[in-house]
């Protein structure tokens, strides 16, 4: 009968198609440790990190934003932020946005809007980002007012405090567990070098081994962890 032969042919064809299909690699883990009112963090989010959403690199990236930065815990468990109470407020609001909208496209859009407002119009204009992004304010404000934001920030405090090596400043960029130190502006090249799958188009113009020429463009504008802001 022809049926067994036909079945065998179909199975062989399926095997060959599966074998020839490219296996997708794990995404590259990228973590940004930052604080809302550090001007260098704002600039990095608004002008640099946004590029991976525009050039398609986000498709190979698992991005984790950690809005805590150089804050510190007091003996009674309170959080003191490097740039004062408004920074604590904005860190908490961004933490709530990240929790409320797990989709990185959504929460990054909101965080970038807030940081852009800080740069352009000052730290009091952030609430207009709800309207500008089309995202509801209800869940984020409830998160903040209910005390959930404080719990999120305590989690971020623990995550930041457990970094090995410890962070020295912000923005502090970590790729697959390895900090970029002051080479954080070249994060796209590091992402492309770390990815083990077929590289997206955006990687083709980037140096796969980080050259001395690239290292010459290191970012040296940071908010130091041990710096006291009056």
JSON list of C-alpha atoms in Angstrom, two decimals, residues 104-189:
[
{"chain": "A", "resi": 104, "resn": "UNK", "atom": "CA", "xyz": [8.75, 46.36, 28.17]},
{"chain": "A", "resi": 105, "resn": "UNK", "atom": "CA", "xyz": [7.48, 48.46, 25.26]},
{"chain": "A", "resi": 106, "resn": "UNK", "atom": "CA", "xyz": [4.84, 49.98, 27.53]},
{"chain": "A", "resi": 107, "resn": "UNK", "atom": "CA", "xyz": [6.75, 50.60, 30.71]},
{"chain": "A", "resi": 108, "resn": "UNK", "atom": "CA", "xyz": [9.88, 51.79, 28.90]},
{"chain": "A", "resi": 109, "resn": "UNK", "atom": "CA", "xyz": [7.76, 54.29, 26.95]},
{"chain": "A", "resi": 110, "resn": "UNK", "atom": "CA", "xyz": [6.38, 55.68, 30.19]},
{"chain": "A", "resi": 111, "resn": "UNK", "atom": "CA", "xyz": [9.76, 55.75, 31.97]},
{"chain": "A", "resi": 112, "resn": "UNK", "atom": "CA", "xyz": [11.38, 57.49, 29.03]},
{"chain": "A", "resi": 113, "resn": "UNK", "atom": "CA", "xyz": [8.58, 60.06, 28.96]},
{"chain": "A", "resi": 114, "resn": "UNK", "atom": "CA", "xyz": [9.07, 60.79, 32.66]},
{"chain": "A", "resi": 115, "resn": "UNK", "atom": "CA", "xyz": [12.83, 61.12, 32.26]},
{"chain": "A", "resi": 116, "resn": "UNK", "atom": "CA", "xyz": [12.37, 63.37, 29.22]},
{"chain": "A", "resi": 117, "resn": "UNK", "atom": "CA", "xyz": [10.03, 65.61, 31.21]},
{"chain": "A", "resi": 118, "resn": "UNK", "atom": "CA", "xyz": [12.64, 65.84, 33.95]},
{"chain": "A", "resi": 119, "resn": "UNK", "atom": "CA", "xyz": [15.28, 66.92, 31.43]},
{"chain": "A", "resi": 120, "resn": "UNK", "atom": "CA", "xyz": [13.10, 69.37, 29.50]},
{"chain": "A", "resi": 121, "resn": "UNK", "atom": "CA", "xyz": [10.51, 70.74, 31.91]},
{"chain": "A", "resi": 122, "resn": "UNK", "atom": "CA", "xyz": [11.49, 69.73, 35.43]},
{"chain": "A", "resi": 123, "resn": "UNK", "atom": "CA", "xyz": [10.47, 67.01, 37.82]},
{"chain": "A", "resi": 124, "resn": "UNK", "atom": "CA", "xyz": [6.92, 68.25, 38.44]},
{"chain": "A", "resi": 125, "resn": "UNK", "atom": "CA", "xyz": [5.56, 67.59, 34.93]},
{"chain": "A", "resi": 126, "resn": "UNK", "atom": "CA", "xyz": [5.72, 63.80, 34.99]},
{"chain": "A", "resi": 127, "resn": "UNK", "atom": "CA", "xyz": [1.97, 63.16, 35.37]},
{"chain": "A", "resi": 128, "resn": "UNK", "atom": "CA", "xyz": [1.34, 64.36, 31.81]},
{"chain": "A", "resi": 129, "resn": "UNK", "atom": "CA", "xyz": [3.10, 61.16, 30.66]},
{"chain": "A", "resi": 130, "resn": "UNK", "atom": "CA", "xyz": [-0.05, 59.16, 31.34]},
{"chain": "A", "resi": 131, "resn": "UNK", "atom": "CA", "xyz": [-1.90, 61.12, 28.71]},
{"chain": "A", "resi": 132, "resn": "UNK", "atom": "CA", "xyz": [1.04, 61.25, 26.31]},
{"chain": "A", "resi": 133, "resn": "UNK", "atom": "CA", "xyz": [1.57, 57.48, 26.40]},
{"chain": "A", "resi": 134, "resn": "UNK", "atom": "CA", "xyz": [-2.14, 56.64, 26.51]},
{"chain": "A", "resi": 135, "resn": "UNK", "atom": "CA", "xyz": [-1.67, 54.59, 29.68]},
{"chain": "A", "resi": 136, "resn": "UNK", "atom": "CA", "xyz": [-4.06, 54.77, 32.63]},
{"chain": "A", "resi": 137, "resn": "UNK", "atom": "CA", "xyz": [-2.84, 56.48, 35.78]},
{"chain": "A", "resi": 138, "resn": "UNK", "atom": "CA", "xyz": [-5.20, 54.54, 38.06]},
{"chain": "A", "resi": 139, "resn": "UNK", "atom": "CA", "xyz": [-3.11, 51.42, 38.67]},
{"chain": "A", "resi": 140, "resn": "UNK", "atom": "CA", "xyz": [0.19, 53.26, 39.08]},
{"chain": "A", "resi": 141, "resn": "UNK", "atom": "CA", "xyz": [-1.20, 55.83, 41.52]},
{"chain": "A", "resi": 142, "resn": "UNK", "atom": "CA", "xyz": [-2.95, 53.10, 43.52]},
{"chain": "A", "resi": 143, "resn": "UNK", "atom": "CA", "xyz": [0.34, 51.18, 43.65]},
{"chain": "A", "resi": 144, "resn": "UNK", "atom": "CA", "xyz": [2.07, 54.27, 45.03]},
{"chain": "A", "resi": 145, "resn": "UNK", "atom": "CA", "xyz": [-0.62, 55.34, 47.48]},
{"chain": "A", "resi": 146, "resn": "UNK", "atom": "CA", "xyz": [-1.24, 51.82, 48.82]},
{"chain": "A", "resi": 147, "resn": "UNK", "atom": "CA", "xyz": [2.34, 51.31, 49.92]},
{"chain": "A", "resi": 148, "resn": "UNK", "atom": "CA", "xyz": [3.12, 48.71, 47.28]},
{"chain": "A", "resi": 149, "resn": "UNK", "atom": "CA", "xyz": [5.67, 51.08, 45.78]},
{"chain": "A", "resi": 150, "resn": "UNK", "atom": "CA", "xyz": [7.69, 51.00, 48.99]},
{"chain": "A", "resi": 151, "resn": "UNK", "atom": "CA", "xyz": [7.83, 47.22, 48.85]},
{"chain": "A", "resi": 152, "resn": "UNK", "atom": "CA", "xyz": [8.98, 47.35, 45.24]},
{"chain": "A", "resi": 153, "resn": "UNK", "atom": "CA", "xyz": [11.71, 49.81, 46.14]},
{"chain": "A", "resi": 154, "resn": "UNK", "atom": "CA", "xyz": [12.86, 47.59, 49.01]},
{"chain": "A", "resi": 155, "resn": "UNK", "atom": "CA", "xyz": [13.12, 44.73, 46.53]},
{"chain": "A", "resi": 156, "resn": "UNK", "atom": "CA", "xyz": [15.17, 46.94, 44.22]},
{"chain": "A", "resi": 157, "resn": "UNK", "atom": "CA", "xyz": [17.33, 47.95, 47.19]},
{"chain": "A", "resi": 158, "resn": "UNK", "atom": "CA", "xyz": [18.09, 44.29, 47.86]},
{"chain": "A", "resi": 159, "resn": "UNK", "atom": "CA", "xyz": [18.78, 43.61, 44.17]},
{"chain": "A", "resi": 160, "resn": "UNK", "atom": "CA", "xyz": [21.08, 46.62, 43.86]},
{"chain": "A", "resi": 161, "resn": "UNK", "atom": "CA", "xyz": [22.82, 45.81, 47.12]},
{"chain": "A", "resi": 162, "resn": "UNK", "atom": "CA", "xyz": [23.54, 42.25, 46.01]},
{"chain": "A", "resi": 163, "resn": "UNK", "atom": "CA", "xyz": [25.39, 43.28, 42.84]},
{"chain": "A", "resi": 164, "resn": "UNK", "atom": "CA", "xyz": [28.80, 41.62, 42.46]},
{"chain": "A", "resi": 165, "resn": "UNK", "atom": "CA", "xyz": [30.87, 43.60, 41.91]},
{"chain": "A", "resi": 166, "resn": "UNK", "atom": "CA", "xyz": [29.03, 46.37, 43.75]},
{"chain": "A", "resi": 167, "resn": "UNK", "atom": "CA", "xyz": [27.88, 49.29, 41.62]},
{"chain": "A", "resi": 168, "resn": "UNK", "atom": "CA", "xyz": [30.06, 52.37, 41.83]},
{"chain": "A", "resi": 169, "resn": "UNK", "atom": "CA", "xyz": [27.78, 54.87, 40.14]},
{"chain": "A", "resi": 170, "resn": "UNK", "atom": "CA", "xyz": [24.73, 55.20, 37.94]},
{"chain": "A", "resi": 171, "resn": "UNK", "atom": "CA", "xyz": [23.91, 54.63, 35.16]},
{"chain": "A", "resi": 172, "resn": "UNK", "atom": "CA", "xyz": [25.25, 51.12, 35.88]},
{"chain": "A", "resi": 173, "resn": "UNK", "atom": "CA", "xyz": [24.70, 48.75, 32.96]},
{"chain": "A", "resi": 174, "resn": "UNK", "atom": "CA", "xyz": [25.05, 44.99, 33.36]},
{"chain": "A", "resi": 175, "resn": "UNK", "atom": "CA", "xyz": [24.98, 42.58, 30.41]},
{"chain": "A", "resi": 176, "resn": "UNK", "atom": "CA", "xyz": [24.64, 38.86, 31.13]},
{"chain": "A", "resi": 177, "resn": "UNK", "atom": "CA", "xyz": [25.85, 39.46, 34.66]},
{"chain": "A", "resi": 178, "resn": "UNK", "atom": "CA", "xyz": [28.91, 41.52, 33.66]},
{"chain": "A", "resi": 179, "resn": "UNK", "atom": "CA", "xyz": [29.02, 45.29, 34.32]},
{"chain": "A", "resi": 180, "resn": "UNK", "atom": "CA", "xyz": [30.14, 47.51, 31.46]},
{"chain": "A", "resi": 181, "resn": "UNK", "atom": "CA", "xyz": [31.65, 50.05, 33.86]},
{"chain": "A", "resi": 182, "resn": "UNK", "atom": "CA", "xyz": [32.35, 53.29, 32.00]},
{"chain": "A", "resi": 183, "resn": "UNK", "atom": "CA", "xyz": [31.92, 51.64, 28.59]},
{"chain": "A", "resi": 184, "resn": "UNK", "atom": "CA", "xyz": [28.14, 51.73, 29.01]},
{"chain": "A", "resi": 185, "resn": "UNK", "atom": "CA", "xyz": [27.63, 54.02, 26.01]},
{"chain": "A", "resi": 186, "resn": "UNK", "atom": "CA", "xyz": [28.79, 51.16, 23.77]},
{"chain": "A", "resi": 187, "resn": "UNK", "atom": "CA", "xyz": [26.14, 48.81, 25.15]},
{"chain": "A", "resi": 188, "resn": "UNK", "atom": "CA", "xyz": [24.77, 47.94, 21.69]},
{"chain": "A", "resi": 189, "resn": "UNK", "atom": "CA", "xyz": [28.09, 46.47, 20.57]}
]
